[in-house]
Amino acid sequence: MNITIIGTGYVGLVSATCFSEMGNNVTCVDINKQKIENLKKGIIPIYEPRLSQMVLKNSNLGNLHFSTTLKDSLSNSDAVFIAVGTPMGSDGAADLQYVLAVAKQIGQEMSSSIVIVDKSTVPIGTVDKVKKTIQKELNLRGLNIEFTVVSNPEFLKEGAAISDFMKPDRVVIGADSDLGFKVMRKLYAPFLHNHDRLIEMDIKSAEMTKYAANAMLATKISFINEIANICELVGADANKVRIGIGSDSRIGYSFIYPGAGYGGSCFPKDVKALTKIAQENGYDAKLIKSVEIVNNAQKFVIAQKVIKKFGENLAGKTFALWGLSFKPETDDMRESPAIYVVQELTRRGASIKAYDPKAIKEAKEHYLTDIKNIEYVDSKYKALENSDALILLTEWKEFRAPDFSEIKKHLKNPIIFDGRNQYNSFDLKEEGFEYFQIGKN
């Protein structure tokens, strides 16, 4: 099939690459000329395991193309995906200006019947707005061209997006026409060869499914973090409580790991947006609002433990920081707990020596540009040299089984603050460490 994907951000580029991997002819369109030129040269704007190799492979095979011109690819496309950003507005709602700008351009330049697919995460009712925008432009052109708009929300995990797309848990399709369902079934058939996981529904239910899924996962994270905070107060061990409740098949172990809170591009934005959607429809989403409140507070828990140990005045103290990205296997630092910890400690006079396998460039150029007392190093053990304590905030694999004798040798004090509960507290205490974690005294 011939596919056009508008937007070469995280969702757009991963989707385009995976569709091309199955032999489709895919054109990525973006107004950012520099990004398109870089992609043509094999320079990928994001880090995602396997993505760079697959982009290069399918570009060389002639399956994957990059362009700044929409009109050329529209006329030959069976489906056009809208995969542009929907940033959070000042009121918490998703900003649809880029989605509707693309819809307007499609209406201005389409010349034949086409299926338009909304892949961006958008509020309920957005497909209707896209339809009206396209139809308005067609009316101005005096044309009567058949088109249908489909909702196809993405469920990609950063760090595992390629696997998620190639072997999906489910593919949700919201449509109101046989043509929409037919084209999407054909497009996703190669990904569902072993097991049909395609779920068809009405458009508004499909739009809602994306928000509901992310809000549910965020709720599990905030729930276990709230339990962990209570465990600390009563003398229980949140890690053992997690095992106790996770063994119940109705609950399961996924997303119930105590930690420093969730971040990234999806959960924070989508929880806020769903709260806003409820409010606009006259409903006070108390539970969902509480999820955000708990998470915002959780990002400060590790910093508070450091301050409790070393005092409010941290001048002259240096802390080694392992992990800047909000989760492993990505360079994404959006809403990362590391941002809040670094800000809290440095404004009290502390210095930070930070290491992350992938996110240092993002920290330097975007998220920690205003922080003066921070040094970036190229290995985890370099960060420890002459530091007063180690703070772990991202559970990269290389942090899971470090050499604790090396840690002890380099640190001024054998102290670890663990924001992801990676280590065994008994073993560390046996080795002479002071060990602070989430959900246990």
Short mmCIF file of C-alpha atoms in Angstrom, two decimals:
data_model
loop_
_atom_site.label_atom_id
_atom_site.label_comp_id
_atom_site.label_asym_id
_atom_site.label_seq_id
_atom_site.Cartn_x
_atom_site.Cartn_y
_atom_site.Cartn_z
CA MET A 1 0.00 0.00 0.00
CA ASN A 2 1.01 3.64 -0.49
CA ILE A 3 1.02 5.53 2.78
CA THR A 4 1.73 9.13 3.70
CA ILE A 5 2.58 9.99 7.29
CA ILE A 6 2.55 13.66 8.25
CA GLY A 7 4.89 14.39 11.13
CA THR A 8 8.30 12.85 11.81
CA GLY A 9 8.22 12.95 15.58
CA TYR A 10 8.24 9.90 17.78
CA VAL A 11 4.91 8.41 16.66
CA GLY A 12 5.18 9.40 13.02
CA LEU A 13 8.70 8.13 12.45
CA VAL A 14 8.20 4.83 14.28
CA SER A 15 4.91 4.19 12.45
CA ALA A 16 6.39 5.04 9.06
CA THR A 17 9.41 2.83 9.63
CA CYS A 18 7.38 -0.17 10.76
CA PHE A 19 4.88 0.13 7.90
CA SER A 20 7.78 0.31 5.42
CA GLU A 21 9.35 -2.75 7.09
CA MET A 22 6.32 -4.75 5.90
CA GLY A 23 6.90 -3.69 2.28
CA ASN A 24 4.58 -0.70 2.09
CA ASN A 25 5.67 2.40 0.18
CA VAL A 26 5.77 5.11 2.86
CA THR A 27 6.44 8.83 2.57
CA CYS A 28 7.12 10.90 5.68
CA VAL A 29 6.22 14.55 5.32
CA ASP A 30 7.37 17.32 7.65
CA ILE A 31 7.61 21.11 7.32
CA ASN A 32 10.97 21.08 9.12
CA LYS A 33 13.39 21.10 6.18
CA GLN A 34 16.47 20.43 8.31
CA LYS A 35 14.87 17.40 9.94
CA ILE A 36 13.92 15.97 6.54
CA GLU A 37 17.42 16.55 5.15
CA ASN A 38 18.90 14.84 8.21
CA LEU A 39 16.55 11.88 7.85
CA LYS A 40 17.56 11.50 4.21
CA LYS A 41 21.15 11.27 5.45
CA GLY A 42 20.22 8.70 8.09
CA ILE A 43 20.40 11.14 11.02
CA ILE A 44 17.60 10.22 13.43
CA PRO A 45 16.22 12.98 15.72
CA ILE A 46 15.31 10.65 18.60
CA TYR A 47 16.83 7.64 20.31
CA GLU A 48 14.78 4.47 20.11
CA PRO A 49 16.33 0.98 20.02
CA ARG A 50 16.48 -0.50 16.47
CA LEU A 51 14.89 2.58 14.87
CA SER A 52 18.03 3.99 13.23
CA GLN A 53 18.94 0.68 11.60
CA MET A 54 15.40 0.13 10.30
CA VAL A 55 15.15 3.64 8.87
CA LEU A 56 18.44 3.18 7.00
CA LYS A 57 17.50 -0.28 5.77
CA ASN A 58 14.09 0.70 4.38
CA SER A 59 15.38 3.95 2.90
CA ASN A 60 18.00 1.93 1.00
CA LEU A 61 15.32 -0.55 -0.13
CA GLY A 62 13.22 2.30 -1.50
CA ASN A 63 10.29 1.65 0.87
CA LEU A 64 10.75 4.76 3.02
CA HIS A 65 10.93 8.32 1.70
CA PHE A 66 11.14 11.78 3.27
CA SER A 67 9.67 14.99 1.90
CA THR A 68 8.60 18.51 2.80
CA THR A 69 5.86 18.51 0.14
CA LEU A 70 2.50 16.94 0.93
CA LYS A 71 0.77 17.36 -2.44
CA ASP A 72 3.05 14.98 -4.35
CA SER A 73 2.37 11.99 -2.08
CA LEU A 74 -1.35 12.69 -1.45
CA SER A 75 -2.46 11.80 -4.97
CA ASN A 76 -1.02 8.29 -4.75
CA SER A 77 -1.83 7.43 -1.13
CA ASP A 78 -4.27 4.80 0.10
CA ALA A 79 -4.08 6.28 3.60
CA VAL A 80 -2.74 9.51 5.09
CA PHE A 81 -1.75 9.50 8.76
CA ILE A 82 -1.82 12.67 10.86
CA ALA A 83 0.93 12.21 13.43
CA VAL A 84 1.82 15.74 14.47
CA GLY A 85 2.23 16.96 18.03
CA THR A 86 -0.61 17.89 20.36
CA PRO A 87 1.25 19.81 23.07
CA MET A 88 -0.42 20.62 26.35
CA GLY A 89 -1.93 24.08 26.49
CA SER A 90 -1.74 26.38 29.51
CA ASP A 91 -5.15 25.11 30.66
CA GLY A 92 -4.13 21.44 30.44
CA ALA A 93 -6.07 20.75 27.25
CA ALA A 94 -4.41 19.26 24.16
CA ASP A 95 -3.53 21.93 21.60
CA LEU A 96 -5.02 20.94 18.23
CA GLN A 97 -3.58 23.73 16.11
CA TYR A 98 -1.10 21.45 14.29
CA VAL A 99 -3.65 18.68 13.71
CA LEU A 100 -6.19 21.10 12.24
CA ALA A 101 -3.53 22.89 10.17
CA VAL A 102 -2.67 19.54 8.58
CA ALA A 103 -6.38 18.80 8.02
CA LYS A 104 -6.73 22.16 6.27
CA GLN A 105 -3.77 21.44 4.02
CA ILE A 106 -5.16 18.00 3.13
CA GLY A 107 -8.45 19.63 2.13
CA GLN A 108 -6.59 22.16 0.01
CA GLU A 109 -4.44 19.63 -1.83
CA MET A 110 -6.27 16.27 -2.03
CA SER A 111 -7.39 15.27 -5.49
CA SER A 112 -8.88 11.79 -5.05
CA SER A 113 -10.74 9.62 -2.56
CA ILE A 114 -8.65 8.89 0.50
CA VAL A 115 -8.67 7.53 4.07
CA ILE A 116 -7.29 9.98 6.63
CA VAL A 117 -6.04 8.43 9.87
CA ASP A 118 -5.75 10.38 13.10
CA LYS A 119 -2.73 8.87 14.86
CA SER A 120 -2.02 11.79 17.19
CA THR A 121 -3.34 11.63 20.74
CA VAL A 122 -6.34 13.94 20.59
CA PRO A 123 -9.42 14.81 22.66
CA ILE A 124 -12.73 13.10 22.00
CA GLY A 125 -14.45 14.79 19.07
CA THR A 126 -11.26 15.67 17.17
CA VAL A 127 -12.07 13.43 14.20
CA ASP A 128 -15.27 15.41 13.73
CA LYS A 129 -13.23 18.64 13.70
CA VAL A 130 -10.80 17.18 11.17
CA LYS A 131 -13.72 16.15 8.93
CA LYS A 132 -15.28 19.60 9.07
CA THR A 133 -11.96 21.30 8.36
CA ILE A 134 -11.28 19.15 5.30
CA GLN A 135 -14.83 19.47 4.01
CA LYS A 136 -14.72 23.26 4.37
CA GLU A 137 -11.63 23.43 2.16
CA LEU A 138 -13.18 21.10 -0.42
CA ASN A 139 -16.31 23.29 -0.50
CA LEU A 140 -14.15 26.38 -1.10
CA ARG A 141 -12.55 24.54 -4.03
CA GLY A 142 -15.97 23.48 -5.33
CA LEU A 143 -15.01 19.81 -5.24
CA ASN A 144 -16.95 16.74 -4.19
CA ILE A 145 -14.29 14.18 -3.22
CA GLU A 146 -15.14 11.22 -1.01
CA PHE A 147 -13.00 10.83 2.11
CA THR A 148 -13.27 9.20 5.51
CA VAL A 149 -11.45 9.97 8.76
CA VAL A 150 -10.43 7.16 11.09
CA SER A 151 -9.14 7.17 14.66
CA ASN A 152 -6.17 4.85 15.22
CA PRO A 153 -4.58 5.71 18.57
CA GLU A 154 -1.00 4.62 19.25
CA PHE A 155 0.04 2.53 22.27
CA LEU A 156 3.82 2.66 21.94
CA LYS A 157 6.13 2.46 24.93
CA GLU A 158 9.25 4.57 24.59
CA GLY A 159 12.21 2.22 24.59
CA ALA A 160 10.12 -0.63 23.16
CA ALA A 161 8.21 1.14 20.38
CA ILE A 162 9.44 -1.00 17.50
CA SER A 163 8.43 -4.23 19.25
CA ASP A 164 5.10 -2.71 20.29
CA PHE A 165 4.31 -1.74 16.70
CA MET A 166 5.53 -4.94 15.05
CA LYS A 167 3.83 -7.20 17.62
CA PRO A 168 0.96 -5.14 19.02
CA ASP A 169 -1.15 -6.05 22.05
CA ARG A 170 -4.04 -4.54 20.15
CA VAL A 171 -4.81 -2.29 17.21
CA VAL A 172 -7.74 -0.01 17.91
CA ILE A 173 -9.68 1.33 14.93
CA GLY A 174 -12.52 3.83 15.25
CA ALA A 175 -14.43 4.47 12.05
CA ASP A 176 -17.90 5.26 10.75
CA SER A 177 -17.55 3.79 7.25
CA ASP A 178 -16.90 0.38 5.69
CA LEU A 179 -14.10 1.94 3.61
CA GLY A 180 -12.28 3.10 6.73
CA PHE A 181 -12.40 -0.33 8.38
CA LYS A 182 -11.50 -2.11 5.12
CA VAL A 183 -8.36 -0.05 4.46
CA MET A 184 -7.17 -0.32 8.07
CA ARG A 185 -7.72 -4.10 8.17
CA LYS A 186 -5.63 -4.48 5.03
CA LEU A 187 -2.90 -2.17 6.34
CA TYR A 188 -2.51 -3.94 9.69
CA ALA A 189 -3.00 -7.52 8.45
CA PRO A 190 0.77 -8.26 8.26
CA PHE A 191 1.17 -7.27 11.92
CA LEU A 192 -1.67 -9.54 13.04
CA HIS A 193 -0.73 -12.67 11.13
CA ASN A 194 -0.46 -14.97 14.16
CA HIS A 195 -3.28 -13.52 16.23
CA ASP A 196 -6.03 -11.07 15.28
CA ARG A 197 -5.80 -8.27 17.81
CA LEU A 198 -7.66 -5.66 15.77
CA ILE A 199 -10.46 -4.06 17.76
CA GLU A 200 -13.10 -2.13 15.83
CA MET A 201 -15.31 0.48 17.46
CA ASP A 202 -16.93 3.86 16.95
CA ILE A 203 -14.69 6.90 16.58
CA LYS A 204 -15.29 8.56 19.95
CA SER A 205 -14.70 5.30 21.82
CA ALA A 206 -11.38 4.88 20.00
CA GLU A 207 -10.35 8.42 20.91
CA MET A 208 -11.32 7.79 24.54
CA THR A 209 -9.50 4.43 24.69
CA LYS A 210 -6.09 6.09 24.39
CA TYR A 211 -6.74 8.49 27.28
CA ALA A 212 -8.34 5.78 29.41
CA ALA A 213 -5.37 3.42 28.90
CA ASN A 214 -2.76 5.99 29.90
CA ALA A 215 -4.83 7.24 32.83
CA MET A 216 -5.21 3.65 34.10
CA LEU A 217 -1.45 3.01 33.96
CA ALA A 218 -0.69 6.36 35.59
CA THR A 219 -3.22 5.51 38.31
CA LYS A 220 -1.41 2.24 39.10
CA ILE A 221 1.89 4.12 39.44
CA SER A 222 0.46 6.79 41.73
CA PHE A 223 -1.39 4.16 43.74
CA ILE A 224 1.72 2.11 44.52
CA ASN A 225 3.68 5.27 45.31
CA GLU A 226 1.02 6.35 47.75
CA ILE A 227 1.10 2.90 49.34
CA ALA A 228 4.92 3.16 49.51
CA ASN A 229 4.72 6.47 51.34
CA ILE A 230 2.31 4.97 53.87
CA CYS A 231 4.61 1.94 54.24
CA GLU A 232 7.46 4.22 55.28
CA LEU A 233 5.31 5.79 57.98
CA VAL A 234 4.09 2.51 59.47
CA GLY A 235 7.33 0.52 59.10
CA ALA A 236 6.23 -1.79 56.28
CA ASP A 237 8.28 -2.69 53.19
CA ALA A 238 6.61 -1.49 49.97
CA ASN A 239 8.66 -3.92 47.86
CA LYS A 240 7.21 -6.88 49.77
CA VAL A 241 3.73 -5.37 49.67
CA ARG A 242 4.08 -5.05 45.88
CA ILE A 243 4.82 -8.77 45.61
CA GLY A 244 1.92 -9.57 47.90
CA ILE A 245 -0.66 -7.65 45.89
CA GLY A 246 0.87 -8.35 42.47
CA SER A 247 0.40 -12.09 42.93
CA ASP A 248 -3.34 -11.44 42.65
CA SER A 249 -4.09 -12.00 38.94
CA ARG A 250 -6.69 -9.23 39.06
CA ILE A 251 -3.93 -6.75 39.91
CA GLY A 252 -0.72 -8.14 38.37
CA TYR A 253 2.84 -6.85 38.72
CA SER A 254 2.96 -4.35 35.85
CA PHE A 255 3.21 -0.67 36.79
CA ILE A 256 3.23 -1.25 40.55
CA TYR A 257 6.91 -0.56 41.22
CA PRO A 258 7.45 2.16 43.84
CA GLY A 259 9.57 4.98 42.49
CA ALA A 260 10.15 8.65 41.92
CA GLY A 261 7.04 9.17 39.82
CA TYR A 262 6.16 8.94 36.13
CA GLY A 263 7.26 11.34 33.40
CA GLY A 264 7.57 11.37 29.63
CA SER A 265 5.47 12.72 26.82
CA CYS A 266 2.28 10.74 27.43
CA PHE A 267 1.15 10.16 31.00
CA PRO A 268 1.53 13.72 32.37
CA LYS A 269 -0.07 15.30 29.29
CA ASP A 270 -2.86 12.76 28.88
CA VAL A 271 -3.87 12.76 32.56
CA LYS A 272 -4.17 16.55 32.44
CA ALA A 273 -6.05 16.45 29.16
CA LEU A 274 -8.54 13.83 30.41
CA THR A 275 -9.18 15.93 33.51
CA LYS A 276 -9.85 18.89 31.23
CA ILE A 277 -12.16 16.87 28.98
CA ALA A 278 -14.18 15.79 32.01
CA GLN A 279 -14.35 19.37 33.29
CA GLU A 280 -15.55 20.69 29.91
CA ASN A 281 -18.37 18.16 30.05
CA GLY A 282 -19.46 19.10 33.56
CA TYR A 283 -17.73 16.29 35.47
CA ASP A 284 -15.18 16.57 38.25
CA ALA A 285 -12.70 13.71 37.69
CA LYS A 286 -11.56 13.45 41.31
CA LEU A 287 -9.61 10.20 40.97
CA ILE A 288 -7.72 11.28 37.87
CA LYS A 289 -6.86 14.65 39.43
CA SER A 290 -5.53 12.82 42.49
CA VAL A 291 -3.27 10.70 40.26
CA GLU A 292 -1.56 13.86 39.07
CA ILE A 293 -1.34 15.37 42.56
CA VAL A 294 0.32 12.24 43.96
CA ASN A 295 2.75 12.04 41.05
CA ASN A 296 3.78 15.69 41.28
CA ALA A 297 4.60 15.22 44.97
CA GLN A 298 6.44 11.93 44.33
CA LYS A 299 9.04 13.61 42.13
CA PHE A 300 10.34 15.46 45.19
CA VAL A 301 10.54 12.46 47.53
CA ILE A 302 14.17 11.57 46.78
CA ALA A 303 15.28 15.20 47.06
CA GLN A 304 13.52 15.39 50.43
CA LYS A 305 15.39 12.29 51.63
CA VAL A 306 18.70 13.88 50.61
CA ILE A 307 17.83 17.13 52.39
CA LYS A 308 16.74 15.26 55.51
CA LYS A 309 20.09 13.46 55.57
CA PHE A 310 22.42 16.36 54.70
CA GLY A 311 20.41 19.41 55.80
CA GLU A 312 18.87 22.39 54.03
CA ASN A 313 22.22 24.01 53.29
CA LEU A 314 23.92 21.81 50.70
CA ALA A 315 26.73 24.21 49.79
CA GLY A 316 29.96 22.25 49.37
CA LYS A 317 28.12 18.96 48.80
CA THR A 318 28.38 17.04 45.52
CA PHE A 319 25.96 14.32 44.48
CA ALA A 320 26.48 11.68 41.79
CA LEU A 321 23.37 11.27 39.67
CA TRP A 322 22.74 8.09 37.70
CA GLY A 323 19.97 8.61 35.16
CA LEU A 324 18.43 11.68 33.54
CA SER A 325 15.79 10.28 31.18
CA PHE A 326 12.35 9.58 32.59
CA LYS A 327 12.78 5.85 31.88
CA PRO A 328 15.47 3.58 30.40
CA GLU A 329 16.02 2.99 26.67
CA THR A 330 15.09 6.56 25.71
CA ASP A 331 16.67 10.00 25.73
CA ASP A 332 13.32 11.62 26.59
CA MET A 333 13.54 13.89 29.62
CA ARG A 334 10.07 15.41 29.48
CA GLU A 335 8.72 15.61 33.04
CA SER A 336 11.61 13.42 34.25
CA PRO A 337 12.01 13.22 38.04
CA ALA A 338 15.70 14.05 37.50
CA ILE A 339 14.77 17.61 36.54
CA TYR A 340 13.02 18.19 39.87
CA VAL A 341 15.72 16.52 41.96
CA VAL A 342 18.51 18.52 40.30
CA GLN A 343 16.60 21.78 40.73
CA GLU A 344 15.81 21.13 44.40
CA LEU A 345 19.39 20.23 45.32
CA THR A 346 21.24 22.87 43.31
CA ARG A 347 19.07 25.70 44.57
CA ARG A 348 20.26 24.72 48.05
CA GLY A 349 23.87 25.01 46.93
CA ALA A 350 24.66 21.43 45.90
CA SER A 351 26.73 20.41 42.89
CA ILE A 352 25.69 17.52 40.63
CA LYS A 353 27.83 15.08 38.63
CA ALA A 354 25.44 13.43 36.18
CA TYR A 355 25.67 10.39 33.95
CA ASP A 356 23.08 8.93 31.57
CA PRO A 357 23.76 6.60 28.62
CA LYS A 358 21.58 8.62 26.20
CA ALA A 359 20.05 11.77 27.70
CA ILE A 360 23.01 14.05 28.44
CA LYS A 361 22.58 15.99 25.19
CA GLU A 362 18.88 16.57 25.98
CA ALA A 363 19.78 17.77 29.48
CA LYS A 364 22.42 20.18 28.21
CA GLU A 365 20.38 21.61 25.35
CA HIS A 366 16.83 21.65 26.73
CA TYR A 367 16.01 20.63 30.27
CA LEU A 368 18.85 21.68 32.56
CA THR A 369 20.30 24.59 30.59
CA ASP A 370 19.85 27.03 33.49
CA ILE A 371 21.62 24.82 36.04
CA LYS A 372 25.16 26.05 36.67
CA ASN A 373 26.33 23.56 39.30
CA ILE A 374 26.14 20.47 37.12
CA GLU A 375 28.89 18.48 35.44
CA TYR A 376 28.19 15.76 32.88
CA VAL A 377 30.48 12.73 32.76
CA ASP A 378 30.83 9.81 30.36
CA SER A 379 30.69 6.88 32.76
CA LYS A 380 28.77 5.94 35.87
CA TYR A 381 31.87 5.52 38.02
CA LYS A 382 33.30 8.92 37.05
CA ALA A 383 30.17 10.50 38.51
CA LEU A 384 31.05 8.98 41.90
CA GLU A 385 34.49 10.56 42.26
CA ASN A 386 34.56 12.89 45.29
CA SER A 387 30.77 12.80 45.55
CA ASP A 388 29.06 12.76 48.94
CA ALA A 389 26.36 10.27 47.88
CA LEU A 390 24.89 8.47 44.87
CA ILE A 391 21.35 9.20 43.63
CA LEU A 392 19.78 6.69 41.22
CA LEU A 393 16.78 7.94 39.21
CA THR A 394 16.60 5.85 36.01
CA GLU A 395 16.73 2.06 35.95
CA TRP A 396 19.07 1.60 33.00
CA LYS A 397 20.38 -1.97 32.77
CA GLU A 398 23.96 -0.91 33.42
CA PHE A 399 22.88 0.37 36.85
CA ARG A 400 21.22 -2.87 37.95
CA ALA A 401 24.28 -4.81 39.05
CA PRO A 402 27.14 -2.35 39.59
CA ASP A 403 30.35 -3.08 41.45
CA PHE A 404 29.46 -1.88 44.94
CA SER A 405 33.08 -2.03 46.06
CA GLU A 406 33.87 0.48 43.30
CA ILE A 407 30.98 2.67 44.41
CA LYS A 408 32.21 2.58 47.98
CA LYS A 409 35.79 3.32 46.92
CA HIS A 410 34.89 6.45 44.93
CA LEU A 411 32.22 8.01 47.16
CA LYS A 412 33.21 10.17 50.10
CA ASN A 413 30.44 8.48 52.07
CA PRO A 414 28.88 5.05 51.31
CA ILE A 415 25.38 6.48 50.84
CA ILE A 416 22.86 5.61 48.10
CA PHE A 417 19.50 7.24 47.46
CA ASP A 418 17.57 4.88 45.18
CA GLY A 419 14.59 6.41 43.38
CA ARG A 420 13.78 3.15 41.56
CA ASN A 421 14.27 0.54 44.33
CA GLN A 422 16.84 -1.37 42.30
CA TYR A 423 18.94 -2.89 45.07
CA ASN A 424 18.61 -5.21 48.04
CA SER A 425 18.66 -3.11 51.18
CA PHE A 426 19.86 -5.98 53.39
CA ASP A 427 22.87 -6.71 51.15
CA LEU A 428 23.86 -3.05 50.97
CA LYS A 429 23.65 -2.57 54.71
CA GLU A 430 25.77 -5.69 55.16
CA GLU A 431 28.39 -4.02 52.96
CA GLY A 432 28.32 -0.88 55.07
CA PHE A 433 26.13 1.37 52.94
CA GLU A 434 23.46 3.75 54.13
CA TYR A 435 20.66 2.96 51.72
CA PHE A 436 17.55 5.09 51.20
CA GLN A 437 14.76 3.87 48.96
CA ILE A 438 11.08 4.47 48.25
CA GLY A 439 8.63 2.81 50.61
CA LYS A 440 10.91 1.55 53.34
CA ASN A 441 12.65 3.16 56.32
#
